[in-house]
PDB file of C-alpha atoms in Angstrom:
ATOM      1  CA  MET V   1      98.726 102.556  80.865  1.00  0.00           C
ATOM      2  CA  ALA V   2      99.443 105.451  78.555  1.00  0.00           C
ATOM      3  CA  ILE V   3     100.545 108.835  79.962  1.00  0.00           C
ATOM      4  CA  GLY V   4     100.204 112.127  78.047  1.00  0.00           C
ATOM      5  CA  ILE V   5     102.786 114.797  77.364  1.00  0.00           C
ATOM      6  CA  PRO V   6     101.990 116.876  80.484  1.00  0.00           C
ATOM      7  CA  GLU V   7     102.324 113.882  82.785  1.00  0.00           C
ATOM      8  CA  ALA V   8     105.675 112.943  81.146  1.00  0.00           C
ATOM      9  CA  LEU V   9     106.940 116.548  81.513  1.00  0.00           C
ATOM     10  CA  THR V  10     105.819 116.795  85.129  1.00  0.00           C
ATOM     11  CA  LEU V  11     107.575 113.484  85.935  1.00  0.00           C
ATOM     12  CA  THR V  12     110.736 114.697  84.221  1.00  0.00           C
ATOM     13  CA  GLY V  13     110.612 118.004  86.001  1.00  0.00           C
ATOM     14  CA  ILE V  14     110.243 116.398  89.423  1.00  0.00           C
ATOM     15  CA  CYS V  15     113.087 113.980  88.887  1.00  0.00           C
ATOM     16  CA  THR V  16     115.253 116.879  87.603  1.00  0.00           C
ATOM     17  CA  VAL V  17     114.540 118.856  90.804  1.00  0.00           C
ATOM     18  CA  MET V  18     114.595 116.099  93.321  1.00  0.00           C
ATOM     19  CA  LEU V  19     117.667 114.057  92.253  1.00  0.00           C
ATOM     20  CA  PRO V  20     120.195 116.963  92.864  1.00  0.00           C
ATOM     21  CA  MET V  21     118.430 117.861  96.152  1.00  0.00           C
ATOM     22  CA  LEU V  22     118.614 114.219  97.311  1.00  0.00           C
ATOM     23  CA  THR V  23     122.181 113.894  96.274  1.00  0.00           C
ATOM     24  CA  ALA V  24     123.120 117.093  98.189  1.00  0.00           C
ATOM     25  CA  TRP V  25     121.109 116.006 101.205  1.00  0.00           C
ATOM     26  CA  ILE V  26     122.905 112.544 101.250  1.00  0.00           C
ATOM     27  CA  VAL V  27     126.353 113.985 100.531  1.00  0.00           C
ATOM     28  CA  GLY V  28     125.981 116.886 103.019  1.00  0.00           C
ATOM     29  CA  GLY V  29     124.681 114.321 105.714  1.00  0.00           C
ATOM     30  CA  GLU V  30     122.098 116.671 107.037  1.00  0.00           C
TER      31      GLU V  30
END
């Protein structure tokens, strides 16, 4: 199951954006 460069960049971008948002959401308690 090989993924290309675009797929890898997309996954990295999603993780980069979602992790801080999830952290803030959990810490904020909202």
